[in-house]
PDB file of C-alpha atoms and ligand atoms in Angstrom:
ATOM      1  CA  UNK W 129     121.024  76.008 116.877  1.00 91.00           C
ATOM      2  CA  UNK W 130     124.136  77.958 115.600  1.00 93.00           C
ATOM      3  CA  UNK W 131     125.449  76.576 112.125  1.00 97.00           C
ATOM      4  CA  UNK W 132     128.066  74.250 113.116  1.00 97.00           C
ATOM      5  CA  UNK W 133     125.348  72.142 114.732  1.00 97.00           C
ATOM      6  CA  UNK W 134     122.738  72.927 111.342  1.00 98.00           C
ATOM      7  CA  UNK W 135     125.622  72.143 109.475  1.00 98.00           C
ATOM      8  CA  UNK W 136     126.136  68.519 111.383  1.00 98.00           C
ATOM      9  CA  UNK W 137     122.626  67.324 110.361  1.00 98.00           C
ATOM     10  CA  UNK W 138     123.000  65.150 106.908  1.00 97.00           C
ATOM     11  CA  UNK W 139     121.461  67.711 104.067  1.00 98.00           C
ATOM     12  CA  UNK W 140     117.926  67.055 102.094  1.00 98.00           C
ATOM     13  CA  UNK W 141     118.906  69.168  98.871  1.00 98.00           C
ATOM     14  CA  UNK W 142     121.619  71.824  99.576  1.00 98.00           C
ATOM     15  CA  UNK W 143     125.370  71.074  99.296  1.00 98.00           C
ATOM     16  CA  UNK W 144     127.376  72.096 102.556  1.00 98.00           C
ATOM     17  CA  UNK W 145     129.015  74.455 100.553  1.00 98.00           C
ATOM     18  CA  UNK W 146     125.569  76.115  99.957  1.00 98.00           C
ATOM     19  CA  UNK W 147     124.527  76.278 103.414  1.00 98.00           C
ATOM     20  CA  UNK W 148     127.679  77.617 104.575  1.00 98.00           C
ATOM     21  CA  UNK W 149     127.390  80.908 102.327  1.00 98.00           C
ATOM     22  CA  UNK W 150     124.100  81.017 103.916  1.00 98.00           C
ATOM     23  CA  UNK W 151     125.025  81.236 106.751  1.00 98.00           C
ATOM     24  CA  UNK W 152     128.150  83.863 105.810  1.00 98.00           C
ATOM     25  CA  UNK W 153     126.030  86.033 103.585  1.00 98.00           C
ATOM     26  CA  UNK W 154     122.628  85.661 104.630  1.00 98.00           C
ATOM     27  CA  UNK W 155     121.040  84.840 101.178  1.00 98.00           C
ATOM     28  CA  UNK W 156     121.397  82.191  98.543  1.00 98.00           C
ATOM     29  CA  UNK W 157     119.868  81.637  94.963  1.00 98.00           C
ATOM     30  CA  UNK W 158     118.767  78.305  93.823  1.00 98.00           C
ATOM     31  CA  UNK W 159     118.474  78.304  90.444  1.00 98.00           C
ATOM     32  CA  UNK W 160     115.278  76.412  88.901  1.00 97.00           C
ATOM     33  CA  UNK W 161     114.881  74.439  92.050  1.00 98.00           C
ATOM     34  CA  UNK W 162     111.008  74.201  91.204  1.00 98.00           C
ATOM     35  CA  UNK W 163     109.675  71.388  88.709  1.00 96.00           C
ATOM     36  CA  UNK W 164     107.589  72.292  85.855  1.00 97.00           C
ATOM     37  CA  UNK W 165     104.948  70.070  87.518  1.00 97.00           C
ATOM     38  CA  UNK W 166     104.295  72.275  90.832  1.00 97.00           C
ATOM     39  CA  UNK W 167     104.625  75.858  88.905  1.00 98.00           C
ATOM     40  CA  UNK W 168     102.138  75.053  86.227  1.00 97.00           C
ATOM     41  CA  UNK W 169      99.909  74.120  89.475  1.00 98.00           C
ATOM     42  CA  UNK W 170     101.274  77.409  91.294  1.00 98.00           C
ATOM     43  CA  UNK W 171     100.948  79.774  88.277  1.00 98.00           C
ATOM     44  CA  UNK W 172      96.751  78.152  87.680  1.00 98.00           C
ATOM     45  CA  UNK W 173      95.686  79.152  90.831  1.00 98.00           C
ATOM     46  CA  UNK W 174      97.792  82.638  91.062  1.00 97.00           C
ATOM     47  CA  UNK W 175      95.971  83.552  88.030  1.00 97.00           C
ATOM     48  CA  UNK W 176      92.971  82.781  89.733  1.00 97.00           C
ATOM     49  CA  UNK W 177      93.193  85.051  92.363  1.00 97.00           C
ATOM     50  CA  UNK W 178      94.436  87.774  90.169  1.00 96.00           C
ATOM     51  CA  UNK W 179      90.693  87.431  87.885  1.00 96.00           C
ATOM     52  CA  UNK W 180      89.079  87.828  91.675  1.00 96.00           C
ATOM     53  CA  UNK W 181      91.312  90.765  92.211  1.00 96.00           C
ATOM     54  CA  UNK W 182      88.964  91.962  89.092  1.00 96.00           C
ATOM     55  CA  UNK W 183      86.014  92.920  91.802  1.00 95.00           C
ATOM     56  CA  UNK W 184      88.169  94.316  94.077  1.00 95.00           C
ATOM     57  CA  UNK W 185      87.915  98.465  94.344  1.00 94.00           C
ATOM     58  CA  UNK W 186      90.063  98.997  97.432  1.00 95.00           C
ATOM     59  CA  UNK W 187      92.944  96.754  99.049  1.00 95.00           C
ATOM     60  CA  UNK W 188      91.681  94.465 102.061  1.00 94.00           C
ATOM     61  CA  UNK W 189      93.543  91.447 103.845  1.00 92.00           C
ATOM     62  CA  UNK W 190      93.675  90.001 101.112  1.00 95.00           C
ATOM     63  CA  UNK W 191      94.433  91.838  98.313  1.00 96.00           C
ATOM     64  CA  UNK W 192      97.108  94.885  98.275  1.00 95.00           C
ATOM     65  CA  UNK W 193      96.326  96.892  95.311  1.00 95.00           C
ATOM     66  CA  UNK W 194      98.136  99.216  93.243  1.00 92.00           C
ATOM     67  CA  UNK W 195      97.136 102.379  92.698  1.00 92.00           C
ATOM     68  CA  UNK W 196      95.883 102.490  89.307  1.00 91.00           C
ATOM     69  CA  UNK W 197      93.868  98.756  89.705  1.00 94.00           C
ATOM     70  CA  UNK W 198      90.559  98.693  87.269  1.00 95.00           C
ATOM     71  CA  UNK W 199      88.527  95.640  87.206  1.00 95.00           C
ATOM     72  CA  UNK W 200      89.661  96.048  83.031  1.00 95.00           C
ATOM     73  CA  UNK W 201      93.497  96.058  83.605  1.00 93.00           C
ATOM     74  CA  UNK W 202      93.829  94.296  87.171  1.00 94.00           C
ATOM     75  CA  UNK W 203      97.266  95.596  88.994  1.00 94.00           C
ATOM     76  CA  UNK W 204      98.150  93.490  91.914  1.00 95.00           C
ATOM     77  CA  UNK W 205     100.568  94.169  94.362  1.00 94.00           C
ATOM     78  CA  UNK W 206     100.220  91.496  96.582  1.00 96.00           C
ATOM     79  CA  UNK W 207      97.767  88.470  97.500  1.00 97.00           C
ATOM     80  CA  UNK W 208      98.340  88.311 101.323  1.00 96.00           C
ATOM     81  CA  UNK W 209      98.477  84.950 103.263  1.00 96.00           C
ATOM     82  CA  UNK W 210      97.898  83.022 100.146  1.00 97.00           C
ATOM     83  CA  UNK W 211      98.478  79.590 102.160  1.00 97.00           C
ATOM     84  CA  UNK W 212      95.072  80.484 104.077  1.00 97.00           C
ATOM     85  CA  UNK W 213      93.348  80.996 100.607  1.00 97.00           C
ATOM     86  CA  UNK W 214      94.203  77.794  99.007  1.00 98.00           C
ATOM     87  CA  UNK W 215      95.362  74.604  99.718  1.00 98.00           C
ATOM     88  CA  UNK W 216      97.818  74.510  96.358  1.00 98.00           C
ATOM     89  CA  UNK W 217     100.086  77.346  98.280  1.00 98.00           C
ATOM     90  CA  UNK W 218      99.326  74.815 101.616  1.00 98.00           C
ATOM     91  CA  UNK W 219     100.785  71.902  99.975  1.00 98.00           C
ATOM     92  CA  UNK W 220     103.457  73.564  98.465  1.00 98.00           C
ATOM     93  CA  UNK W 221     104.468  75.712 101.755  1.00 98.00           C
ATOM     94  CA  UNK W 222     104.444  72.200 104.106  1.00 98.00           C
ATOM     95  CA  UNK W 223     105.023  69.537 101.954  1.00 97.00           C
ATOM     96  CA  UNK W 224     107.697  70.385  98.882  1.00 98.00           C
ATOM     97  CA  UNK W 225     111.497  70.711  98.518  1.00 98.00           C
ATOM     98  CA  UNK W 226     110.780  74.558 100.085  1.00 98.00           C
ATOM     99  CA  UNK W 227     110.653  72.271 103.463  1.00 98.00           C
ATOM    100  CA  UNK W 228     113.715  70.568 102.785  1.00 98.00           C
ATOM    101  CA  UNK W 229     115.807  73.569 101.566  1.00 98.00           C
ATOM    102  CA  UNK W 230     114.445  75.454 105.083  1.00 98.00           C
ATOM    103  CA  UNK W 231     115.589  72.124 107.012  1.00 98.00           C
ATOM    104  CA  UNK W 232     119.111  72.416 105.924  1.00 98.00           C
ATOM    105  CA  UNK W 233     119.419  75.762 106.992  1.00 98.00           C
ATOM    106  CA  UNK W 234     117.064  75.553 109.999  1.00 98.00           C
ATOM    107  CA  UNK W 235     117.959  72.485 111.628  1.00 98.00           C
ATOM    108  CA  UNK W 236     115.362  69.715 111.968  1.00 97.00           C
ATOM    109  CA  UNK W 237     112.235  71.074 113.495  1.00 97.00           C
ATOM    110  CA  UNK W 238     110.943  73.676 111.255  1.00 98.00           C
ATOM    111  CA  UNK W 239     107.463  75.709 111.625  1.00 97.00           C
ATOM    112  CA  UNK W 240     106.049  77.711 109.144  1.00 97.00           C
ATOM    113  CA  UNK W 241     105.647  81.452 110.008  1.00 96.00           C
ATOM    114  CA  UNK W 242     103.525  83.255 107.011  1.00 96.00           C
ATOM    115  CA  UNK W 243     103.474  83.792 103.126  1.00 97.00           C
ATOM    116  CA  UNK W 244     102.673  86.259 100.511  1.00 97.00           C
ATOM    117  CA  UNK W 245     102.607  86.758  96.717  1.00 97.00           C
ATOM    118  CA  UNK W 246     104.295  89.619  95.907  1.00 96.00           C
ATOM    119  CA  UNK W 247     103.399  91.413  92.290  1.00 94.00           C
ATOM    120  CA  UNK W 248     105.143  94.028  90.540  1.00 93.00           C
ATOM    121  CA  UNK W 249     102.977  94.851  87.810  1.00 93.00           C
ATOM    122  CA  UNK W 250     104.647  95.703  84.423  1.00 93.00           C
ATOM    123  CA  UNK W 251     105.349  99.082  83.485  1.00 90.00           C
ATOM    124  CA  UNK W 252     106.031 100.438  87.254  1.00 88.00           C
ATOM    125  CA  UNK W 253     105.287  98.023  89.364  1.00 88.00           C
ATOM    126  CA  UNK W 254     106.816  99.642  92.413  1.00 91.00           C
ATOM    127  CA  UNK W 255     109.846  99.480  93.918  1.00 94.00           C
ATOM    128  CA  UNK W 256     110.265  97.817  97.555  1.00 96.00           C
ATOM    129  CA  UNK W 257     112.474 100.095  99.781  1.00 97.00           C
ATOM    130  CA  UNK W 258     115.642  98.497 101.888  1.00 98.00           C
ATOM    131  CA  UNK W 259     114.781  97.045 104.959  1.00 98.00           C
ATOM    132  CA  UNK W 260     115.489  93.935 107.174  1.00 98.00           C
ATOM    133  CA  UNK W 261     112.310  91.519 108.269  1.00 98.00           C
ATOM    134  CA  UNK W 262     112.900  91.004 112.226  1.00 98.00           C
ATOM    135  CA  UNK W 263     111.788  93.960 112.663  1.00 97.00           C
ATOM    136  CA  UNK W 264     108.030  93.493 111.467  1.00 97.00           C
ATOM    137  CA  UNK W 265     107.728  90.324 113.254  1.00 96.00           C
ATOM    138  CA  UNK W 266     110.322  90.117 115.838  1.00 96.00           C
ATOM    139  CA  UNK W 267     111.478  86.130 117.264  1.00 95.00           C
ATOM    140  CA  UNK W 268     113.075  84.666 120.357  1.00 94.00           C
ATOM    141  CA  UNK W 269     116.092  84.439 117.797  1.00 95.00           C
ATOM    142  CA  UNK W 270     116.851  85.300 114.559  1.00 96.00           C
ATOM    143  CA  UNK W 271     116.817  82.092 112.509  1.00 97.00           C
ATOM    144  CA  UNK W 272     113.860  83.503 110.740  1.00 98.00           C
ATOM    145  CA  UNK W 273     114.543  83.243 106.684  1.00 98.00           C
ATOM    146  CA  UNK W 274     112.469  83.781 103.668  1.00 98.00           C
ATOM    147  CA  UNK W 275     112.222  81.941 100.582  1.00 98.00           C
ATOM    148  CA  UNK W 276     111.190  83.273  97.299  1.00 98.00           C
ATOM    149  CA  UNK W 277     110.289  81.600  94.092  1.00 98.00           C
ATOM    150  CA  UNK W 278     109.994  83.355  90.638  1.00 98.00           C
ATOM    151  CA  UNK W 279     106.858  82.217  89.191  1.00 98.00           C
ATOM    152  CA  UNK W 280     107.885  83.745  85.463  1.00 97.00           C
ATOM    153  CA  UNK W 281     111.560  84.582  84.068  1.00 97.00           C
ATOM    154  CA  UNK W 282     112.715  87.361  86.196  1.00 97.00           C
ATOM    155  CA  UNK W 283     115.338  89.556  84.516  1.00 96.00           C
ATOM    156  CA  UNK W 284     117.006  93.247  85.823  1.00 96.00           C
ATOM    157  CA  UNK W 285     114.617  95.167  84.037  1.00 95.00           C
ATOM    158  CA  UNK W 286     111.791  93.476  85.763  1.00 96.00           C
ATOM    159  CA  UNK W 287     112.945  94.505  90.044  1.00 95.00           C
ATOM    160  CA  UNK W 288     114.645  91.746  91.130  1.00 97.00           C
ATOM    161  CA  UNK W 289     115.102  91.091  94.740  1.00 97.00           C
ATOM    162  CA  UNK W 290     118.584  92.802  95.685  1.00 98.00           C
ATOM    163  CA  UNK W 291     120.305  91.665  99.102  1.00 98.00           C
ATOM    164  CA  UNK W 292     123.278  93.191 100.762  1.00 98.00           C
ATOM    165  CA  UNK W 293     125.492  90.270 101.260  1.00 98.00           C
ATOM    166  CA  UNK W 294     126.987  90.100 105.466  1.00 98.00           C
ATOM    167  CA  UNK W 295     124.464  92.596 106.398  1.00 98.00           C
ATOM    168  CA  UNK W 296     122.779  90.152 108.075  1.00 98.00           C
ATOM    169  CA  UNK W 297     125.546  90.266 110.355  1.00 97.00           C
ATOM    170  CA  UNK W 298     125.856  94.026 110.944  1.00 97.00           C
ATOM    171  CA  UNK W 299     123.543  96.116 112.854  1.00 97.00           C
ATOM    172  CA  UNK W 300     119.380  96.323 113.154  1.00 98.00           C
ATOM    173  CA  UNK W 301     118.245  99.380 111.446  1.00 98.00           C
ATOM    174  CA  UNK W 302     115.098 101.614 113.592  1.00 97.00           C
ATOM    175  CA  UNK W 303     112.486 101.495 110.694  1.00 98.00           C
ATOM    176  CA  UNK W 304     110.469 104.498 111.779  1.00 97.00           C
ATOM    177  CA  UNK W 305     111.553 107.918 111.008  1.00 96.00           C
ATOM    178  CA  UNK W 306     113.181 110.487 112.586  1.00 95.00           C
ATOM    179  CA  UNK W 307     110.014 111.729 114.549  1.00 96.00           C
ATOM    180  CA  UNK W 308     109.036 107.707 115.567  1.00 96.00           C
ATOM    181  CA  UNK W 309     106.477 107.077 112.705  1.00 97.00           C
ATOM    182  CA  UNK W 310     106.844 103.854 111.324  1.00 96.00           C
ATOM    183  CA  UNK W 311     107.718 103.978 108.007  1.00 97.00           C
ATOM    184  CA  UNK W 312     108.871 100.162 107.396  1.00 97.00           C
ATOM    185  CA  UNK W 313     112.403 101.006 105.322  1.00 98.00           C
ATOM    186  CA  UNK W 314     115.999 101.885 106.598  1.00 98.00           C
ATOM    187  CA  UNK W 315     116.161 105.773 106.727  1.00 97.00           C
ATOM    188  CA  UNK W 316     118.269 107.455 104.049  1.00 94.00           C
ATOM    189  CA  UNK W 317     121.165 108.579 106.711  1.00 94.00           C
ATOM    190  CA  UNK W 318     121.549 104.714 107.907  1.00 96.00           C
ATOM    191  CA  UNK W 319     121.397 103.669 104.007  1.00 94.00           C
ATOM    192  CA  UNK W 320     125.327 105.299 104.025  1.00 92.00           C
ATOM    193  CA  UNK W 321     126.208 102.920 106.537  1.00 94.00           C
ATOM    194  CA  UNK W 322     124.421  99.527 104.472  1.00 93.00           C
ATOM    195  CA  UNK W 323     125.759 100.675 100.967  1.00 91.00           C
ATOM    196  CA  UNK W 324     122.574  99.180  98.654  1.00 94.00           C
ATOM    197  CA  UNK W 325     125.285  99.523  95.975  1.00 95.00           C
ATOM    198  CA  UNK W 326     127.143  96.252  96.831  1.00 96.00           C
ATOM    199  CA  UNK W 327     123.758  94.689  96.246  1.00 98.00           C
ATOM    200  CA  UNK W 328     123.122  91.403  94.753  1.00 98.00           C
ATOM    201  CA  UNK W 329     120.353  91.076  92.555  1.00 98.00           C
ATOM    202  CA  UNK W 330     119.131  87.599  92.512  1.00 98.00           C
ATOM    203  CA  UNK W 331     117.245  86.638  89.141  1.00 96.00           C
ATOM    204  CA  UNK W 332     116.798  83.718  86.835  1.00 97.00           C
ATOM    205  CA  UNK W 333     114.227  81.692  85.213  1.00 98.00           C
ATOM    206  CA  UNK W 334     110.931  80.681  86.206  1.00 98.00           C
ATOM    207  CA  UNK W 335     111.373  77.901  89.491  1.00 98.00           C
ATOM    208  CA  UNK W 336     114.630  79.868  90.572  1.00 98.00           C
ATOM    209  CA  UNK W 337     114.519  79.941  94.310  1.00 98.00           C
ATOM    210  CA  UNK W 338     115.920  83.086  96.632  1.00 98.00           C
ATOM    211  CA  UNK W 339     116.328  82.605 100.418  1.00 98.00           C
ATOM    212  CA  UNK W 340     117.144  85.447 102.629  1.00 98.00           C
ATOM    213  CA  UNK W 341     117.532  85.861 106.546  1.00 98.00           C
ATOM    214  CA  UNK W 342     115.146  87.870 108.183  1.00 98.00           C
ATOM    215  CA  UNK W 343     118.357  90.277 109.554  1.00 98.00           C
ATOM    216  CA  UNK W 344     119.668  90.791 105.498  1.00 98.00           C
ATOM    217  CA  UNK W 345     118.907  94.446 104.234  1.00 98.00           C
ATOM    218  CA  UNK W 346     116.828  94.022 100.978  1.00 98.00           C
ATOM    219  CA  UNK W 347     114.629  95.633  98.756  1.00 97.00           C
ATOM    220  CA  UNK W 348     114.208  95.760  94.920  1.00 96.00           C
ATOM    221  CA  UNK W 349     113.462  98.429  92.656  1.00 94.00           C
ATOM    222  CA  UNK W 350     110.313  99.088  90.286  1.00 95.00           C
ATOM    223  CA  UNK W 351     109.415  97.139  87.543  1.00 96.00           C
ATOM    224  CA  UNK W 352     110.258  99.088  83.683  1.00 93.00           C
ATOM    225  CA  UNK W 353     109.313  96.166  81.339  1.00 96.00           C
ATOM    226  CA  UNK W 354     106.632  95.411  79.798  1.00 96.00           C
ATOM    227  CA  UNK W 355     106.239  91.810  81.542  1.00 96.00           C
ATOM    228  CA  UNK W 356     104.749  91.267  85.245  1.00 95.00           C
ATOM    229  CA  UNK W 357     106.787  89.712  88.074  1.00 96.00           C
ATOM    230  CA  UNK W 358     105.240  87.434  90.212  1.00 97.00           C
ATOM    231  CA  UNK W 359     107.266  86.084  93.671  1.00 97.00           C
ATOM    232  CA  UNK W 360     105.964  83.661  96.114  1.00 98.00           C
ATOM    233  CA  UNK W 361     107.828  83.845  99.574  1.00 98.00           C
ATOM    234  CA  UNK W 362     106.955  81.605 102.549  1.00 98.00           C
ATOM    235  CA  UNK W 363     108.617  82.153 105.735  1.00 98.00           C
ATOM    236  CA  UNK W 364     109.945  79.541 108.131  1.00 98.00           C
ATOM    237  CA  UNK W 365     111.650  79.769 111.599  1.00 97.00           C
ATOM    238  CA  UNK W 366     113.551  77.161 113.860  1.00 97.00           C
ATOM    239  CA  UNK W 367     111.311  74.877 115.856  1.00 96.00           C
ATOM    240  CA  UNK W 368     112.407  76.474 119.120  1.00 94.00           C
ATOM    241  CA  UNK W 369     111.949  80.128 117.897  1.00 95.00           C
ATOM    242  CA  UNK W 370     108.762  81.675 118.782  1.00 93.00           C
ATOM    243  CA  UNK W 371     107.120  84.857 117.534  1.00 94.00           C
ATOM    244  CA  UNK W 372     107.141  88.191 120.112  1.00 92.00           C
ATOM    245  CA  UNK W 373     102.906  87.570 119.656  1.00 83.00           C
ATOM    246  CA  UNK W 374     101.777  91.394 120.061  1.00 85.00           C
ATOM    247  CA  UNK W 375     104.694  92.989 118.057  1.00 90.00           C
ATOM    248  CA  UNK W 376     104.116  93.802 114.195  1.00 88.00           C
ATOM    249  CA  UNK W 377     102.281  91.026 111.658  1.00 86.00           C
ATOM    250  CA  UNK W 378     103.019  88.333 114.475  1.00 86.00           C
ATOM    251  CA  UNK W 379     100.330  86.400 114.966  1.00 80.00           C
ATOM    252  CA  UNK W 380      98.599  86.790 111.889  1.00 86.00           C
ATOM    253  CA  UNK W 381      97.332  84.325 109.122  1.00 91.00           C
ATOM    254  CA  UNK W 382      95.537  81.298 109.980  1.00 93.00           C
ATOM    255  CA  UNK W 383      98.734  78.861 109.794  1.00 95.00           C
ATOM    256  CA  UNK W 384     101.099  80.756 111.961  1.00 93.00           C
ATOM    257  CA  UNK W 385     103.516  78.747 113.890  1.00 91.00           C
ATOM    258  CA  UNK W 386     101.955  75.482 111.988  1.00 95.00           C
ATOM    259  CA  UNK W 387     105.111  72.600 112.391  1.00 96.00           C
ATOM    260  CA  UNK W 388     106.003  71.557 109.305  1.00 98.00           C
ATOM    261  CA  UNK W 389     109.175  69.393 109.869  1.00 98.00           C
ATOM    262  CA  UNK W 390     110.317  67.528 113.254  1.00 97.00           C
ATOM    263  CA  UNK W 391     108.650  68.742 116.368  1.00 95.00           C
ATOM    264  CA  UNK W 392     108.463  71.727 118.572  1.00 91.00           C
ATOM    265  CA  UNK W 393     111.433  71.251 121.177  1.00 91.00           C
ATOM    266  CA  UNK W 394     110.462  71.636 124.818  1.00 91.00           C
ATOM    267  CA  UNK W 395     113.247  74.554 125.395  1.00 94.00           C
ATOM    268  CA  UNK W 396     113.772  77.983 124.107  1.00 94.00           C
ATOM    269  CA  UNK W 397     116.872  80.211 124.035  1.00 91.00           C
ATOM    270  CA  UNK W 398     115.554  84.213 125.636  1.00 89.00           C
ATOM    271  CA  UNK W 399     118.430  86.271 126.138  1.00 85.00           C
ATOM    272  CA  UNK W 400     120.941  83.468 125.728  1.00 86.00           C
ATOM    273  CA  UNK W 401     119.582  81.424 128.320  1.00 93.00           C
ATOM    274  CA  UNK W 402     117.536  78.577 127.435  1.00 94.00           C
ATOM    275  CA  UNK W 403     114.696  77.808 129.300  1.00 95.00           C
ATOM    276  CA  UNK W 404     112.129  74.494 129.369  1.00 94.00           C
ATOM    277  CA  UNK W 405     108.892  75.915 128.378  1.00 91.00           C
ATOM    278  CA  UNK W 406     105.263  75.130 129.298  1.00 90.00           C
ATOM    279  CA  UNK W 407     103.431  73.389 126.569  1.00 87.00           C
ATOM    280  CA  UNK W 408     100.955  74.835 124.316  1.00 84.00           C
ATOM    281  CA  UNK W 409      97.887  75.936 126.333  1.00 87.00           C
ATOM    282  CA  UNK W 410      95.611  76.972 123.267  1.00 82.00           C
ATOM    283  CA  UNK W 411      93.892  73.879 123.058  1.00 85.00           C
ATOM    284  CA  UNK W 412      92.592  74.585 126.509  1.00 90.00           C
ATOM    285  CA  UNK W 413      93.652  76.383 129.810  1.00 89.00           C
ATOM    286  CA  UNK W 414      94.235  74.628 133.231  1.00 91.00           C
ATOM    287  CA  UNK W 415      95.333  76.227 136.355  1.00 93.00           C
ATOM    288  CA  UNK W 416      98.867  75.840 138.188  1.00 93.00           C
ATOM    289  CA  UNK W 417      96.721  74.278 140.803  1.00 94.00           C
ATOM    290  CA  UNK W 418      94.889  71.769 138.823  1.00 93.00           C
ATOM    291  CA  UNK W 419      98.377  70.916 136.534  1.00 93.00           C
ATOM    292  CA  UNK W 420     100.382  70.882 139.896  1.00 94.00           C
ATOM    293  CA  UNK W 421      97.601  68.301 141.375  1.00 94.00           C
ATOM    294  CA  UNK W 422      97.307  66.333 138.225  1.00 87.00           C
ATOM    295  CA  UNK W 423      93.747  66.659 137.927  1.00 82.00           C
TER     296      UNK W 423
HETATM  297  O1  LIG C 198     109.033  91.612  96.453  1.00 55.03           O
HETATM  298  C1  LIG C 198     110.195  91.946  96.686  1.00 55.03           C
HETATM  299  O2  LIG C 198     110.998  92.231  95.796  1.00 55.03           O
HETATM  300  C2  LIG C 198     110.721  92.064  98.081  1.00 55.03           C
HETATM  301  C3  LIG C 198     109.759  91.533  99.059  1.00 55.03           C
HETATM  302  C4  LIG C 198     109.983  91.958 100.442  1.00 55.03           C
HETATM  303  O3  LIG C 198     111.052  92.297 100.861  1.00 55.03           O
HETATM  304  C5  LIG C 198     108.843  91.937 101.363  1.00 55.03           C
HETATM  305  O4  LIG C 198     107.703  91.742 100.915  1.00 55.03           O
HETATM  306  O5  LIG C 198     109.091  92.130 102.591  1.00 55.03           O
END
């Protein structure tokens, strides 16, 4: 859907004047947007996970450790797929104003992609380099946005998310290095080209909301105070997007591709054309023959 025809749909929650700098500079901040009610729920059963982090020695799927984690003085860098490890981060990922906020700017028909709870511990936490998401888990289009939500106060000190604003718009950066290894961050000669310096930093308090494009350049820097800085971000996509299944973190998590607004549209846009698709053949495979003679 291009954003004239988002933009025709009545909103849930943003103003048209909010969508349309979405759509101009791939990112928006929503300050507070969360209620009191669903972060006290949020922040209970982070804290949870971060006491079982406690046993952990060595990261695994689902906890990314920092170096320097003791069962004593716990320092997580990420909870992976939290929506698979509790229903709380379920709930909140298919059924709160997250839905409606990814429904103005996705259209109607909305499916939820993954999530993750990214730490920065205090004192160092570290930094996230620049890079753009499409490339980690490429789509049949790139409607493919992000939203964040501070769990505590985030301030500068603490490594804000930072976005280039447009860059959505400019060019796909090769992530690997200069002999092919995959190294996940825009190389340091491209990084002239992006110019991180006209970066926005997007912070506020507690229940303030960031939502980025999967084609924006981002990154944030480590965390020098004293105070940790916790950021849930769920991703969504269009209903008639669809994940390249064997390329990068596609296809992981238990809730990939679940539809969490509208329905899944019968046609798909590859290479500008759009094409009726098949239906969904997981649930069971039958042959051309057998489909073709209605068996
Ligand atoms: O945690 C952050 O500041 C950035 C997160 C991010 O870009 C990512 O996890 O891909």
């Amino acid at each position: 859907m291009t954003p004239t025809e988002i933009l025709s749909y009545a909103p849930r929650v943003l103003s048209q004047a909010q969508r349309q700098a979405y759509f101009d500079t791939g990112y928006l901040l929503l300050p507070e947007l969360i209620d009191k009610a669903w972060l006290e729920k949020i922040r209970a059963v982070a804290a949870e996970f971060v006491e079982q982090s406690r046993a952990c020695v060595k990261s695994d799927e689902k906890f990314d450790l920092e170096p320097g984690h003791t069962s004593a003085a716990p320092k997580l860098r990420r909870l992976s797929f939290p929506v698979d490890h509790h229903e709380v981060f379920r709930e909140f990922a298919f059924n709160s104003v997250l839905v409606d906020v990814a429904e103005d700017l996705l259209g109607p028909n909305v499916c939820y992609h993954h999530s993750k709870l990214n730490y920065k511990w205090s004192h160092g936490g570290e930094e996230i380099k620049w890079h753009q998401d499409i490339q980690y888990w490429p789509h049949t289009d790139f409607s493919p946005l992000t939203i964040g939500v501070y769990l505590d106060d985030v301030d500068d000190e603490m490594g804000p998310m930072g976005i280039v604003p447009g860059s959505h718009l400019g060019p796909l950066y090769n992530l690997q290095d200069e002999s092919g290894r995959w190294i996940g961050a825009i190389r340091d000669a491209d990084l002239k080209q992006v110019d991180p310096s006209t970066a926005d930093y997007l912070k506020g308090p507690a229940g303030s909301v960031t939502v980025h494009n999967c084609c924006s350049v981002h990154g944030s820097s480590p965390n020098l105070s004293p105070r940790v800085r916790p950021l849930l971000l769920q991703t969504y996509v269009a209903g008639d997007s669809f994940p390249l299944q064997t390329i990068g973190t596609n296809g992981l998590g238990r809730y990939a591709n679940t539809l969490v607004r509208g329905a899944r549209p019968d046609t798909t846009t590859i290479d500008g054309r759009r094409v009726p698709v098949a239906p969904d053949y997981s649930g069971g495979y039958i042959s051309i023959m057998a489909v073709q003679q209605t068996e």
